[in-house]
Amino acid sequence: MNNYKDNTMNFRKTPSGRHALSLTVALLGSTLLAGCFDSDNDSSGPSQAEVDPNLFPSDGQLEATIRRTTGGVPHITADNLKSAAFGHGYAQAQDNVCLLAEAIVKARSERAKYFGPGDKSINIINDFSYKAQEIMSGAEREFPLLSDESKALIEGFTAGYNKYVSETDPTNLPPECREQPWVKEIAPTDLLAHYRIAAQYASGAAFATGAAFAAVPPGESADPVPAASIAGNGTPDPEPLKVAAQAFHNVPVTENLVDSGLASNAWGIGSEMTESGKGALLANPHFPYTGHRRLYQVQLTVPGYLNVHGAGLLGTAIPLINFNENLAWSHTVSESRRFTWYELELKPGDPLTYIKDGVERPITTKTFQIEVNTGGPEPVVYEKTFWFSEYGPMLAANAANDAFPEWGGTGLVNGKPAAYTYRDANADTTGLLDTWLGMSRAKNLEQFKEVFRQCGSTLWTNTIYADDQGNAFYIDSTSVPNLSEAALAVLELKRTNPQFDLLFRNQITLLDGSKSRDDWVEGECGDLVPFESKPKLQRTDWVQNSNSSHWATNPEEFLNGFSPLYGPENAPINPRTRLGIKMLQNPTDSGLDSNTKPPAGQDGKFSARDLIDTIWNNRAWYAEQFLPELLARCVDIGTNPVTVPQGLLPEDPAVAAPGSGDLDVSPGCDALAGWNGTYDLTSTGAHLFRTFVDIYNRNFEDDLTTAFDPADPVYTPSNPSAADAGTAADRMLQSLAAAMVLLDDAGVSLDSPLSAVQYYQASGGVPPGADPDLAQPLTSRIPWHGGDGNIEGAFNAIGVIDGNFAEDTRIPRVDNPEYLGGIDPEESEFRFAGGLSPVENEGWLISRGTSWHFGLEFTDQGPEAYGLLSYSQSSDPDSEFFSDQSQLYSQKQARKLLFNEEEIEQNLINNGVITVTN
């Protein structure tokens, strides 16, 4: 094996003080030479990267071979990293050009230019907000500072995308972007700007819909104004855009302020619990099926340098949830906090000056311009002023929660005139690709950890890992602000105030901007928490995460004593986490149905097949916790009527079911008596239980009599109250009766199989700016197994997304109406039964959840994995890869994830090999 001369990790400070990895050298020192990276090149460091053949072609000629196998998966081989990324960009554009092009329009703040103001002026609000967040300008500033590895990836991917766009006739593009002027070649900085948006999905994105846009000092207007008059031809001067009120209305309420719409399950299984005695991995992200957060599967190979197979968000030049010959990992969205709010103490009588450590500091302004298509022959240039503190943009905090004052009102922290601002830990993306490249090139656990020791960050996700040595490893690898012990102590003290604690539990970390004590602390990883202080756990049995905090990664070894910004400790865990741990602790238990395959089979040892089957066993926590008790009460009540109280059902008269009365629940009891407790396509009554448990948990959250016990987080809280059990006033039976009424109003039979009421159906077919009502179904209904992760606690978590547009885009899609709570659906805080449609027999149109998912085990022959991309590789309805894997998901037919040369060659599709050059 040829080793790099310099066996230390090089890093340098970025402008924010954070470290950017340089990966032209080996990850570890000489003590780990036996596990170092293979390379044919002898390089002394990044100063030679421009001629390093691992990274760049010496003659500037990019060339990659793309071999497609079953499912349309591209296996890309090239002689250098830039050429591999070039092939990746080309392949992604072949499959998803419209989504990629729309993502760049968004990143460039050009939606209003091409698509008009948008529904409720959202394009105008987004465009200006992304300008204020420096999405594009920050990319232009960052790009020269990137490592040579990151430049190779971004420049290569960009060149591949551009090659496809330049050689494809616009009339041959998919319908969402056919002959559209915004599908054009891009610059590397455009792609980096897209990454900056992706980096802030679980932070700054929450403030791009109106919170920053609407933030103005007293007496100022938030409405944009024309930048210049339209000269000539008698056209009148354009008016200011009246969008400020809508921006204020768009701000999400506190309860969902940082709800990213993302979730996941992941298990790392160690040598004690695998058939091979090596490691195994369960990867199960729950992402949207539409839009920019779709995942794309690919294998990238640069001989002697990189060989990784996985899937990443659209546009990422390297896959993100991956495996190589020696190790594998997945990610889950963390409960950590990636931003902090600051309350600024204003100078009396001056809303543009705040006081910090007794010194006056100015609130500054920046004015930005965008182009808006107002229906005339040319877009109109509008401009708007935003206000900034030293931390970042100012916020209209009172739009997010009534507890906050308007700018200049009395604050919550000091009780003095105040304004609010925020700081985002993921505003800097200079090391983004370096992190995943380092993980992908690692050969063992120590090299993998070294990526995070050198300040690598996975932005907003935990990392769950397994390897061929039998190690299982967990780390919260997110970007978390590094606060001083004094600041954390004050934060905990303030949480004794119930109002302040409610804000904190709803993800608002409110700090005191009048004291430098609450500033982020500079250290070895800039101002973020360093590796040694991150929650992490290494074991040889298992680690897991299903979006609860780090605390109960494995209850045999609770993780305590970390910054509260990482999430709660000694606190209840979510139902998916409870079920996941239960299955790991009881690997030979089938749950409620003895015919269901146990998680690890009869031997209690996991294989790759066992893990994909565990995802697909479709067990649900609340079914196993409540169904036996509910059926027992059904026996007690018999055919006697049950009261349906007012308030359990929707109140909106447009979709309302009857709100009260008496009902015989025996038909519902009969339907549930025949249910096996899983969310399989053949399951009958599963949808009735979903509706029941949603109503029960929402309305009777205090009905459980066994309180949460930190020593037993899986099985507590539990035990519904026995008061009125089996009578007309039984809360469980009342919830069942209300569920029956709701399903009857929706025209859904109580005993329908799940396949008849729950489905996936791709839709679209019209470009951004078109009336969403023009969107059409693009596939037939595909029956979809799985349950709602939040409502039922289903491990194979899926769900409905409410919206007329593909996620993160302005591309129209079909959206079914839903039952909503509250008199006014626009003001509704919840929807019923996880998005049940009131349209006759529509049921549930699934649009998020299990996406790129697989089970993997390391064997003596290398990694063996089985899985699928549930919504398929391509968003082009004319592609053969548009819904092929969706049909496989419906039928529970996993593909083998091909890795070695023999497998790839044996599974090539017809005409599946091309070589692309620039």
mmCIF file with all atom_site columns, C-alpha atoms in Angstrom, residues 201-284:
data_model
loop_
_atom_site.group_PDB
_atom_site.id
_atom_site.type_symbol
_atom_site.label_atom_id
_atom_site.label_alt_id
_atom_site.label_comp_id
_atom_site.label_asym_id
_atom_site.label_entity_id
_atom_site.label_seq_id
_atom_site.pdbx_PDB_ins_code
_atom_site.Cartn_x
_atom_site.Cartn_y
_atom_site.Cartn_z
_atom_site.occupancy
_atom_site.B_iso_or_equiv
_atom_site.pdbx_formal_charge
_atom_site.auth_seq_id
_atom_site.auth_comp_id
_atom_site.auth_asym_id
_atom_site.auth_atom_id
_atom_site.pdbx_PDB_model_num
ATOM 1  C CA . TYR A 1 201 ? -33.111 23.171  6.751   1.00 0.00 ? 201 TYR A CA 1
ATOM 2  C CA . ALA A 1 202 ? -33.322 22.773  10.519  1.00 0.00 ? 202 ALA A CA 1
ATOM 3  C CA . SER A 1 203 ? -32.338 26.322  11.443  1.00 0.00 ? 203 SER A CA 1
ATOM 4  C CA . GLY A 1 204 ? -32.374 29.442  9.255   1.00 0.00 ? 204 GLY A CA 1
ATOM 5  C CA . ALA A 1 205 ? -34.994 28.012  6.892   1.00 0.00 ? 205 ALA A CA 1
ATOM 6  C CA . ALA A 1 206 ? -37.566 28.624  9.623   1.00 0.00 ? 206 ALA A CA 1
ATOM 7  C CA . PHE A 1 207 ? -36.928 32.364  9.285   1.00 0.00 ? 207 PHE A CA 1
ATOM 8  C CA . ALA A 1 208 ? -37.061 32.595  5.479   1.00 0.00 ? 208 ALA A CA 1
ATOM 9  C CA . THR A 1 209 ? -40.855 32.544  5.279   1.00 0.00 ? 209 THR A CA 1
ATOM 10 C CA . GLY A 1 210 ? -41.421 35.857  7.019   1.00 0.00 ? 210 GLY A CA 1
ATOM 11 C CA . ALA A 1 211 ? -39.782 36.216  10.439  1.00 0.00 ? 211 ALA A CA 1
ATOM 12 C CA . ALA A 1 212 ? -36.812 38.211  9.132   1.00 0.00 ? 212 ALA A CA 1
ATOM 13 C CA . PHE A 1 213 ? -38.771 39.863  6.311   1.00 0.00 ? 213 PHE A CA 1
ATOM 14 C CA . ALA A 1 214 ? -41.350 41.314  8.718   1.00 0.00 ? 214 ALA A CA 1
ATOM 15 C CA . ALA A 1 215 ? -38.791 42.557  11.255  1.00 0.00 ? 215 ALA A CA 1
ATOM 16 C CA . VAL A 1 216 ? -38.785 46.363  11.132  1.00 0.00 ? 216 VAL A CA 1
ATOM 17 C CA . PRO A 1 217 ? -38.312 49.042  13.790  1.00 0.00 ? 217 PRO A CA 1
ATOM 18 C CA . PRO A 1 218 ? -41.273 51.216  14.796  1.00 0.00 ? 218 PRO A CA 1
ATOM 19 C CA . GLY A 1 219 ? -42.457 53.506  12.033  1.00 0.00 ? 219 GLY A CA 1
ATOM 20 C CA . GLU A 1 220 ? -40.843 51.543  9.216   1.00 0.00 ? 220 GLU A CA 1
ATOM 21 C CA . SER A 1 221 ? -42.632 49.548  6.537   1.00 0.00 ? 221 SER A CA 1
ATOM 22 C CA . ALA A 1 222 ? -41.588 46.024  5.613   1.00 0.00 ? 222 ALA A CA 1
ATOM 23 C CA . ASP A 1 223 ? -43.038 46.337  2.105   1.00 0.00 ? 223 ASP A CA 1
ATOM 24 C CA . PRO A 1 224 ? -40.520 46.350  -0.764  1.00 0.00 ? 224 PRO A CA 1
ATOM 25 C CA . VAL A 1 225 ? -40.433 49.429  -2.967  1.00 0.00 ? 225 VAL A CA 1
ATOM 26 C CA . PRO A 1 226 ? -39.472 49.880  -6.638  1.00 0.00 ? 226 PRO A CA 1
ATOM 27 C CA . ALA A 1 227 ? -35.760 50.383  -7.104  1.00 0.00 ? 227 ALA A CA 1
ATOM 28 C CA . ALA A 1 228 ? -36.297 52.696  -10.094 1.00 0.00 ? 228 ALA A CA 1
ATOM 29 C CA . SER A 1 229 ? -39.104 54.007  -12.272 1.00 0.00 ? 229 SER A CA 1
ATOM 30 C CA . ILE A 1 230 ? -39.964 52.302  -15.547 1.00 0.00 ? 230 ILE A CA 1
ATOM 31 C CA . ALA A 1 231 ? -38.953 54.785  -18.173 1.00 0.00 ? 231 ALA A CA 1
ATOM 32 C CA . GLY A 1 232 ? -40.752 55.430  -21.426 1.00 0.00 ? 232 GLY A CA 1
ATOM 33 C CA . ASN A 1 233 ? -43.837 54.042  -23.202 1.00 0.00 ? 233 ASN A CA 1
ATOM 34 C CA . GLY A 1 234 ? -46.178 55.634  -20.705 1.00 0.00 ? 234 GLY A CA 1
ATOM 35 C CA . THR A 1 235 ? -45.958 52.786  -18.201 1.00 0.00 ? 235 THR A CA 1
ATOM 36 C CA . PRO A 1 236 ? -46.808 54.075  -14.723 1.00 0.00 ? 236 PRO A CA 1
ATOM 37 C CA . ASP A 1 237 ? -44.340 53.708  -11.897 1.00 0.00 ? 237 ASP A CA 1
ATOM 38 C CA . PRO A 1 238 ? -44.861 50.424  -10.040 1.00 0.00 ? 238 PRO A CA 1
ATOM 39 C CA . GLU A 1 239 ? -46.375 50.533  -6.582  1.00 0.00 ? 239 GLU A CA 1
ATOM 40 C CA . PRO A 1 240 ? -44.770 49.139  -3.413  1.00 0.00 ? 240 PRO A CA 1
ATOM 41 C CA . LEU A 1 241 ? -45.461 45.448  -2.944  1.00 0.00 ? 241 LEU A CA 1
ATOM 42 C CA . LYS A 1 242 ? -48.048 44.997  -0.202  1.00 0.00 ? 242 LYS A CA 1
ATOM 43 C CA . VAL A 1 243 ? -46.671 41.796  1.268   1.00 0.00 ? 243 VAL A CA 1
ATOM 44 C CA . ALA A 1 244 ? -45.607 42.692  4.815   1.00 0.00 ? 244 ALA A CA 1
ATOM 45 C CA . ALA A 1 245 ? -48.846 41.527  6.420   1.00 0.00 ? 245 ALA A CA 1
ATOM 46 C CA . GLN A 1 246 ? -48.598 38.201  4.629   1.00 0.00 ? 246 GLN A CA 1
ATOM 47 C CA . ALA A 1 247 ? -44.978 37.788  5.730   1.00 0.00 ? 247 ALA A CA 1
ATOM 48 C CA . PHE A 1 248 ? -46.040 38.334  9.333   1.00 0.00 ? 248 PHE A CA 1
ATOM 49 C CA . HIS A 1 249 ? -48.833 35.780  8.909   1.00 0.00 ? 249 HIS A CA 1
ATOM 50 C CA . ASN A 1 250 ? -46.446 33.230  7.375   1.00 0.00 ? 250 ASN A CA 1
ATOM 51 C CA . VAL A 1 251 ? -44.242 32.982  10.452  1.00 0.00 ? 251 VAL A CA 1
ATOM 52 C CA . PRO A 1 252 ? -44.753 29.543  12.003  1.00 0.00 ? 252 PRO A CA 1
ATOM 53 C CA . VAL A 1 253 ? -46.054 29.448  15.538  1.00 0.00 ? 253 VAL A CA 1
ATOM 54 C CA . THR A 1 254 ? -43.724 28.357  18.302  1.00 0.00 ? 254 THR A CA 1
ATOM 55 C CA . GLU A 1 255 ? -44.937 24.766  18.352  1.00 0.00 ? 255 GLU A CA 1
ATOM 56 C CA . ASN A 1 256 ? -43.578 24.040  14.879  1.00 0.00 ? 256 ASN A CA 1
ATOM 57 C CA . LEU A 1 257 ? -40.918 26.713  14.525  1.00 0.00 ? 257 LEU A CA 1
ATOM 58 C CA . VAL A 1 258 ? -38.121 24.267  13.712  1.00 0.00 ? 258 VAL A CA 1
ATOM 59 C CA . ASP A 1 259 ? -40.179 21.358  12.430  1.00 0.00 ? 259 ASP A CA 1
ATOM 60 C CA . SER A 1 260 ? -38.094 20.443  9.399   1.00 0.00 ? 260 SER A CA 1
ATOM 61 C CA . GLY A 1 261 ? -40.464 17.714  8.233   1.00 0.00 ? 261 GLY A CA 1
ATOM 62 C CA . LEU A 1 262 ? -37.552 15.273  8.467   1.00 0.00 ? 262 LEU A CA 1
ATOM 63 C CA . ALA A 1 263 ? -37.120 12.183  10.636  1.00 0.00 ? 263 ALA A CA 1
ATOM 64 C CA . SER A 1 264 ? -35.335 8.817   10.576  1.00 0.00 ? 264 SER A CA 1
ATOM 65 C CA . ASN A 1 265 ? -34.541 5.530   12.261  1.00 0.00 ? 265 ASN A CA 1
ATOM 66 C CA . ALA A 1 266 ? -31.025 4.110   12.380  1.00 0.00 ? 266 ALA A CA 1
ATOM 67 C CA . TRP A 1 267 ? -29.414 1.184   14.194  1.00 0.00 ? 267 TRP A CA 1
ATOM 68 C CA . GLY A 1 268 ? -25.771 0.276   14.492  1.00 0.00 ? 268 GLY A CA 1
ATOM 69 C CA . ILE A 1 269 ? -25.488 -3.408  15.418  1.00 0.00 ? 269 ILE A CA 1
ATOM 70 C CA . GLY A 1 270 ? -22.257 -4.698  16.935  1.00 0.00 ? 270 GLY A CA 1
ATOM 71 C CA . SER A 1 271 ? -20.558 -8.079  16.862  1.00 0.00 ? 271 SER A CA 1
ATOM 72 C CA . GLU A 1 272 ? -22.568 -9.495  19.780  1.00 0.00 ? 272 GLU A CA 1
ATOM 73 C CA . MET A 1 273 ? -25.810 -9.410  17.808  1.00 0.00 ? 273 MET A CA 1
ATOM 74 C CA . THR A 1 274 ? -24.990 -10.248 14.190  1.00 0.00 ? 274 THR A CA 1
ATOM 75 C CA . GLU A 1 275 ? -24.890 -13.556 12.351  1.00 0.00 ? 275 GLU A CA 1
ATOM 76 C CA . SER A 1 276 ? -21.410 -12.820 10.987  1.00 0.00 ? 276 SER A CA 1
ATOM 77 C CA . GLY A 1 277 ? -19.886 -11.525 14.204  1.00 0.00 ? 277 GLY A CA 1
ATOM 78 C CA . LYS A 1 278 ? -19.165 -8.288  12.354  1.00 0.00 ? 278 LYS A CA 1
ATOM 79 C CA . GLY A 1 279 ? -21.188 -5.080  12.298  1.00 0.00 ? 279 GLY A CA 1
ATOM 80 C CA . ALA A 1 280 ? -24.572 -4.374  10.698  1.00 0.00 ? 280 ALA A CA 1
ATOM 81 C CA . LEU A 1 281 ? -26.594 -1.243  9.962   1.00 0.00 ? 281 LEU A CA 1
ATOM 82 C CA . LEU A 1 282 ? -30.270 -0.354  9.615   1.00 0.00 ? 282 LEU A CA 1
ATOM 83 C CA . ALA A 1 283 ? -30.743 2.896   7.657   1.00 0.00 ? 283 ALA A CA 1
ATOM 84 C CA . ASN A 1 284 ? -34.247 4.343   7.438   1.00 0.00 ? 284 ASN A CA 1
#
